Coordinates of C-alpha atoms in Angstrom, one line a residue:
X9 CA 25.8 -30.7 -40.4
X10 CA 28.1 -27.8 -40.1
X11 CA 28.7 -26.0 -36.6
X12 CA 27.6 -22.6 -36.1
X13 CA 30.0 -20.6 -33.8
X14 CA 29.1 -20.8 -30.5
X15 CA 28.7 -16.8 -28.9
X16 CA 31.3 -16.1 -26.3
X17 CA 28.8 -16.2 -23.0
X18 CA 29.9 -13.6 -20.1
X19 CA 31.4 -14.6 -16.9
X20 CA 28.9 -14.1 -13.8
X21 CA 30.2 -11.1 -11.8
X22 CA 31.5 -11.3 -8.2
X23 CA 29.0 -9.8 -5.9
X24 CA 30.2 -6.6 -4.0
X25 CA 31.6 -7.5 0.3
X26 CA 29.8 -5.3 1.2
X27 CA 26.1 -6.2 -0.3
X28 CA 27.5 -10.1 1.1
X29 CA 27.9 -8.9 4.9
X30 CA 24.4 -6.7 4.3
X31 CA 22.9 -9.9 3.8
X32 CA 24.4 -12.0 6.4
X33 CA 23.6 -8.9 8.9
X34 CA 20.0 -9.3 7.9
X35 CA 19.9 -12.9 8.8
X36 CA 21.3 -12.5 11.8
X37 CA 18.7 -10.6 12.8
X38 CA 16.1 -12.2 11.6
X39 CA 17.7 -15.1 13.8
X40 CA 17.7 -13.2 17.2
X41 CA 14.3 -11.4 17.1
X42 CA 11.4 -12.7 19.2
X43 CA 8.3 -10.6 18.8
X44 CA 6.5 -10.8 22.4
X45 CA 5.3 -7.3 22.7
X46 CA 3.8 -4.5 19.9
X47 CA 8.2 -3.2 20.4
X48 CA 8.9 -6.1 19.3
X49 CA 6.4 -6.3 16.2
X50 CA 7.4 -3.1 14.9
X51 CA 11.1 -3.9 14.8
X52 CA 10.6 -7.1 13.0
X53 CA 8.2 -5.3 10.3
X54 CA 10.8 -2.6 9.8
X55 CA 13.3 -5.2 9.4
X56 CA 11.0 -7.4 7.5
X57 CA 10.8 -4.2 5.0
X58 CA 14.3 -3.7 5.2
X59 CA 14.6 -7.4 3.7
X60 CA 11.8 -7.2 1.1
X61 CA 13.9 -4.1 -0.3
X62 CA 17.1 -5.6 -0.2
X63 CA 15.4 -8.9 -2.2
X64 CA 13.9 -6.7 -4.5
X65 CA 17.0 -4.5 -5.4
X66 CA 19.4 -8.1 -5.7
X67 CA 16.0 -9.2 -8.3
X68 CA 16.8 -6.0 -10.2
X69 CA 20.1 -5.9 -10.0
X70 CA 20.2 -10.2 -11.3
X71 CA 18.2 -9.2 -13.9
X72 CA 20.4 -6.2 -15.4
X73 CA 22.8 -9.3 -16.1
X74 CA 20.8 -11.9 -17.0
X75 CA 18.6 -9.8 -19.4
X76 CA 21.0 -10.3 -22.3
X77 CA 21.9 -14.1 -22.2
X78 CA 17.7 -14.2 -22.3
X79 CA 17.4 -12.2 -25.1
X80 CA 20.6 -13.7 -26.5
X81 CA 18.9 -17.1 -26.1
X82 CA 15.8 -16.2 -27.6
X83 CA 17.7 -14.9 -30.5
X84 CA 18.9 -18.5 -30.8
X85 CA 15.9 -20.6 -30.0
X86 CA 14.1 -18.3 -32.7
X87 CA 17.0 -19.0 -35.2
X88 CA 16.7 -22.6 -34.6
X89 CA 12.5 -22.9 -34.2
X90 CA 12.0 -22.6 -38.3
X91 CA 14.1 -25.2 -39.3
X92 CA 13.2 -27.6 -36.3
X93 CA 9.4 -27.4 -37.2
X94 CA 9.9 -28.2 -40.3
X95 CA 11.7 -31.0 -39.7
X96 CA 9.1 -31.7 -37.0
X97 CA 6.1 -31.5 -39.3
X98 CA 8.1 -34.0 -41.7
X99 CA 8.5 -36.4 -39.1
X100 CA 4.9 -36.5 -38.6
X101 CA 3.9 -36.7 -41.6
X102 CA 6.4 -39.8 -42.7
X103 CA 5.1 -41.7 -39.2
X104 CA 1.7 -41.4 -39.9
X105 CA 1.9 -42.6 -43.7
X106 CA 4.3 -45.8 -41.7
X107 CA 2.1 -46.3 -39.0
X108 CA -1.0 -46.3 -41.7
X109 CA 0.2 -48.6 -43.8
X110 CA 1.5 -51.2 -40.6
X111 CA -2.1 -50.8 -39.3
X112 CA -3.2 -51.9 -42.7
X113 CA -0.6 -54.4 -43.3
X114 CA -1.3 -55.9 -39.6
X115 CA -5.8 -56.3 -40.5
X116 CA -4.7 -58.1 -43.7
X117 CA -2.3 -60.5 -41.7
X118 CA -4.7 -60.9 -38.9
X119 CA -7.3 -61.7 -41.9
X120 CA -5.0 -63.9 -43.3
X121 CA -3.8 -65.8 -40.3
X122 CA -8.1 -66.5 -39.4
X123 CA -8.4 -67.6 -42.8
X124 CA -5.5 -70.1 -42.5
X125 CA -6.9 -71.0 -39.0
X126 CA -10.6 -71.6 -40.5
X127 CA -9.3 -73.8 -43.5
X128 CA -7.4 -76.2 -41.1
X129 CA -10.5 -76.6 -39.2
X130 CA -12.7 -77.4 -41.6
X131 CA -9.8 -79.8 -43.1
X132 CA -10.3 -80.9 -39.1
X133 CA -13.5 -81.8 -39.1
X134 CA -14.0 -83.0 -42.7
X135 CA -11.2 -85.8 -41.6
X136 CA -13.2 -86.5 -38.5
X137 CA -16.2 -87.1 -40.4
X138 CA -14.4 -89.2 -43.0
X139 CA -12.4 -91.0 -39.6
X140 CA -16.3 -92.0 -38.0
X141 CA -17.5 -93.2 -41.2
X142 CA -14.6 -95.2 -41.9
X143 CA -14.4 -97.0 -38.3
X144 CA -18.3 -97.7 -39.1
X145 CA -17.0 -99.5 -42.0
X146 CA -14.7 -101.5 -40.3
X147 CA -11.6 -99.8 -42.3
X148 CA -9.6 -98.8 -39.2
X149 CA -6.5 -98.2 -40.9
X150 CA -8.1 -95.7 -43.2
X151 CA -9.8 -94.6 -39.9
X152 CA -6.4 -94.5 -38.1
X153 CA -5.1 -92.1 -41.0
X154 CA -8.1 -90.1 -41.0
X155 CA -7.7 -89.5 -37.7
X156 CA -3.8 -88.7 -37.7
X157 CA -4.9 -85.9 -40.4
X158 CA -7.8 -84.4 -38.5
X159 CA -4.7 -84.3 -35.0
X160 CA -1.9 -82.9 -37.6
X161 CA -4.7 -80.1 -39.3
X162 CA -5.9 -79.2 -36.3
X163 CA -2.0 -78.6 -34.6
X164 CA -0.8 -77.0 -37.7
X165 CA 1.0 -73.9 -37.4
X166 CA -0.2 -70.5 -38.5
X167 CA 2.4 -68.7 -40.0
X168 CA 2.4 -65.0 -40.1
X169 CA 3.2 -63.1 -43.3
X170 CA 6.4 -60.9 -42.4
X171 CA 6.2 -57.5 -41.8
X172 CA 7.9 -54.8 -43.7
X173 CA 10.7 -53.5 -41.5
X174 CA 13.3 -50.5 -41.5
X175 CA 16.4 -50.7 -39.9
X176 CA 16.4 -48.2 -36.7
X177 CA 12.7 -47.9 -37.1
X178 CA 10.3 -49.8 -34.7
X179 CA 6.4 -49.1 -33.9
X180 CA 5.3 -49.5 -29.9
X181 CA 1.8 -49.5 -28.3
X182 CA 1.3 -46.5 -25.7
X183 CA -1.7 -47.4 -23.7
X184 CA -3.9 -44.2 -22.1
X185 CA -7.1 -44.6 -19.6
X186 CA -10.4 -42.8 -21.1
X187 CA -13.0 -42.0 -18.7
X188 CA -16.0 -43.7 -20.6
X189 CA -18.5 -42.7 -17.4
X190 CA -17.4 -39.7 -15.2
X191 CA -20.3 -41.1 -13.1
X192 CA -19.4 -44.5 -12.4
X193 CA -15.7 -43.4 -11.9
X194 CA -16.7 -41.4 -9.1
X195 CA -19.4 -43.4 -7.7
X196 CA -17.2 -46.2 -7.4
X197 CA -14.8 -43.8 -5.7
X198 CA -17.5 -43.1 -3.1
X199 CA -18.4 -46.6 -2.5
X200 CA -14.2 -47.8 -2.1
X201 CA -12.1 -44.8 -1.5
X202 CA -9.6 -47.0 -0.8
X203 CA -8.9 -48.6 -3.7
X204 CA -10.5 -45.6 -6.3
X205 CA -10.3 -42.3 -4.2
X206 CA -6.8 -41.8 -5.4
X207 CA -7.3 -42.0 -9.2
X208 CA -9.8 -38.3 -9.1
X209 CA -7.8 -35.5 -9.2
X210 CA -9.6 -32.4 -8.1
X211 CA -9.4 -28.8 -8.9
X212 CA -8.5 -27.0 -6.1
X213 CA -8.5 -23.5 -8.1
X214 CA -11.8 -23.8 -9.5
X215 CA -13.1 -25.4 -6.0
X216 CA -11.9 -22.5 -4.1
X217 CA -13.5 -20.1 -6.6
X218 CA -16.8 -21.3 -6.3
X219 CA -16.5 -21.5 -2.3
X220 CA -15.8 -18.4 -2.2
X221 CA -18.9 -17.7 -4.5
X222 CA -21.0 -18.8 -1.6
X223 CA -21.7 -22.3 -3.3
X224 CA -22.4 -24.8 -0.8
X225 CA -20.3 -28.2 -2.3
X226 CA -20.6 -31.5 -0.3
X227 CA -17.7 -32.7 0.9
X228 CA -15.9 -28.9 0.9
X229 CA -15.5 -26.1 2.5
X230 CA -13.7 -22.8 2.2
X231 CA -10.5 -22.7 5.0
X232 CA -8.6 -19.2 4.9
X233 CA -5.7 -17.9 6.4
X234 CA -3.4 -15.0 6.7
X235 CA -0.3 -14.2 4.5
X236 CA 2.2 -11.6 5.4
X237 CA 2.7 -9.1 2.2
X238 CA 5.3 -6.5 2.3
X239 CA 5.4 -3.2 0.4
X240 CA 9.1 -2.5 1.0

């Protein structure tokens, strides 16, 4: 496949000395205030303001130089999203015409393999039979050889048919739980927590949303606190 040119990419600017101290200035005094009294409290809001601004304007001003290599990613992702789906829906399509065909090819060797497995048994038995009615008869070597035959069918091998292979290309099985009963998966949860508890995962967002509905929910219950926002 032949290389596109890679776009020359622009080298990250040096931030300004005196944005750097600004910021170090600000953590300082974050560092040395205490609030104990409402003197207190106001200077750290005003300085807490004073930091939301500053984070905001360094946002805005990251985003002035990293809005092009977005876009100039996008560009390239987009160029290259076509030709990779494609090539993505082709490789679906080939693997599930392969792993058709295997499934198939795999019941017929299974069906095979029983019916080889069925035949030696009844060869089995048949020279049992014929082993019994030959001791009866007083012919023990033909019992002996009888009996050697029924031993040697019933040990035989079963050999599998081979497979059709491709060089590089190999099939593996993925296995997945499925919740068969949602009711028995949690009722068993209930009963031995510690062995089943940690396989339900809940969901907190819809949880909360009902709790704060005013639904009453076993188990549950609604626990707020306060969050500091900052309109700098």
């Amino acid at each position: 496949m032949a290389s596109l040119e890679a776009p020359e990419i622009p080298r990250p600017v040096n931030l300004p000395a005196a944005l750097i101290e600004h910021v170090e200035d600000l953590r300082t005094s974050a560092a040395s205030i205490t609030v104990t009294d409402a003197a207190t409290y106001q200077a750290a809001g005003a300085l807490l303001k004073d930091v939301a601004r500053l984070a905001r304007d360094l946002e805005t001003e990251r985003k002035v130089h990293t809005r092009p290599l977005d876009e100039a990613k996008r560009a390239v992702m987009d160029l290259f999203d076509g030709p990779k789906r494609t090539l993505s829906e082709a490789e679906t399509k080939l693997k599930r015409e392969m792993m058709t065909f295997d499934a198939r090819e795999r019941a017929a060797r299974q069906e095979a393999e029983r019916r080889i497995r069925e035949e030696n048994e009844r060869r089995a038995q048949e020279a049992r039979e014929l082993a019994a009615m030959a001791s009866a008869e007083g012919d023990i070597d033909a019992a002996v050889e009888l009996t050697f035959e029924a031993e040697m069918a019933e040990t035989a091998p079963v050999l599998p048919t081979q497979a059709a292979k491709v060089n590089g290309i190999s099939f593996r099985e993925i296995s997945r739980a499925e919740i068969t009963s949602l009711h028995a998966l949690v009722s068993a949860a209930a009963s031995d927590p510690a062995r089943f508890l940690s396989l339900l995962e809940v969901n907190t967002q819809a949880l909360t949303a009902r709790l704060k509905a005013g639904e009453q929910i076993p188990g549950a219950k609604l626990v707020t606190e306060r969050v500091t926002a900052v309109r700098a």
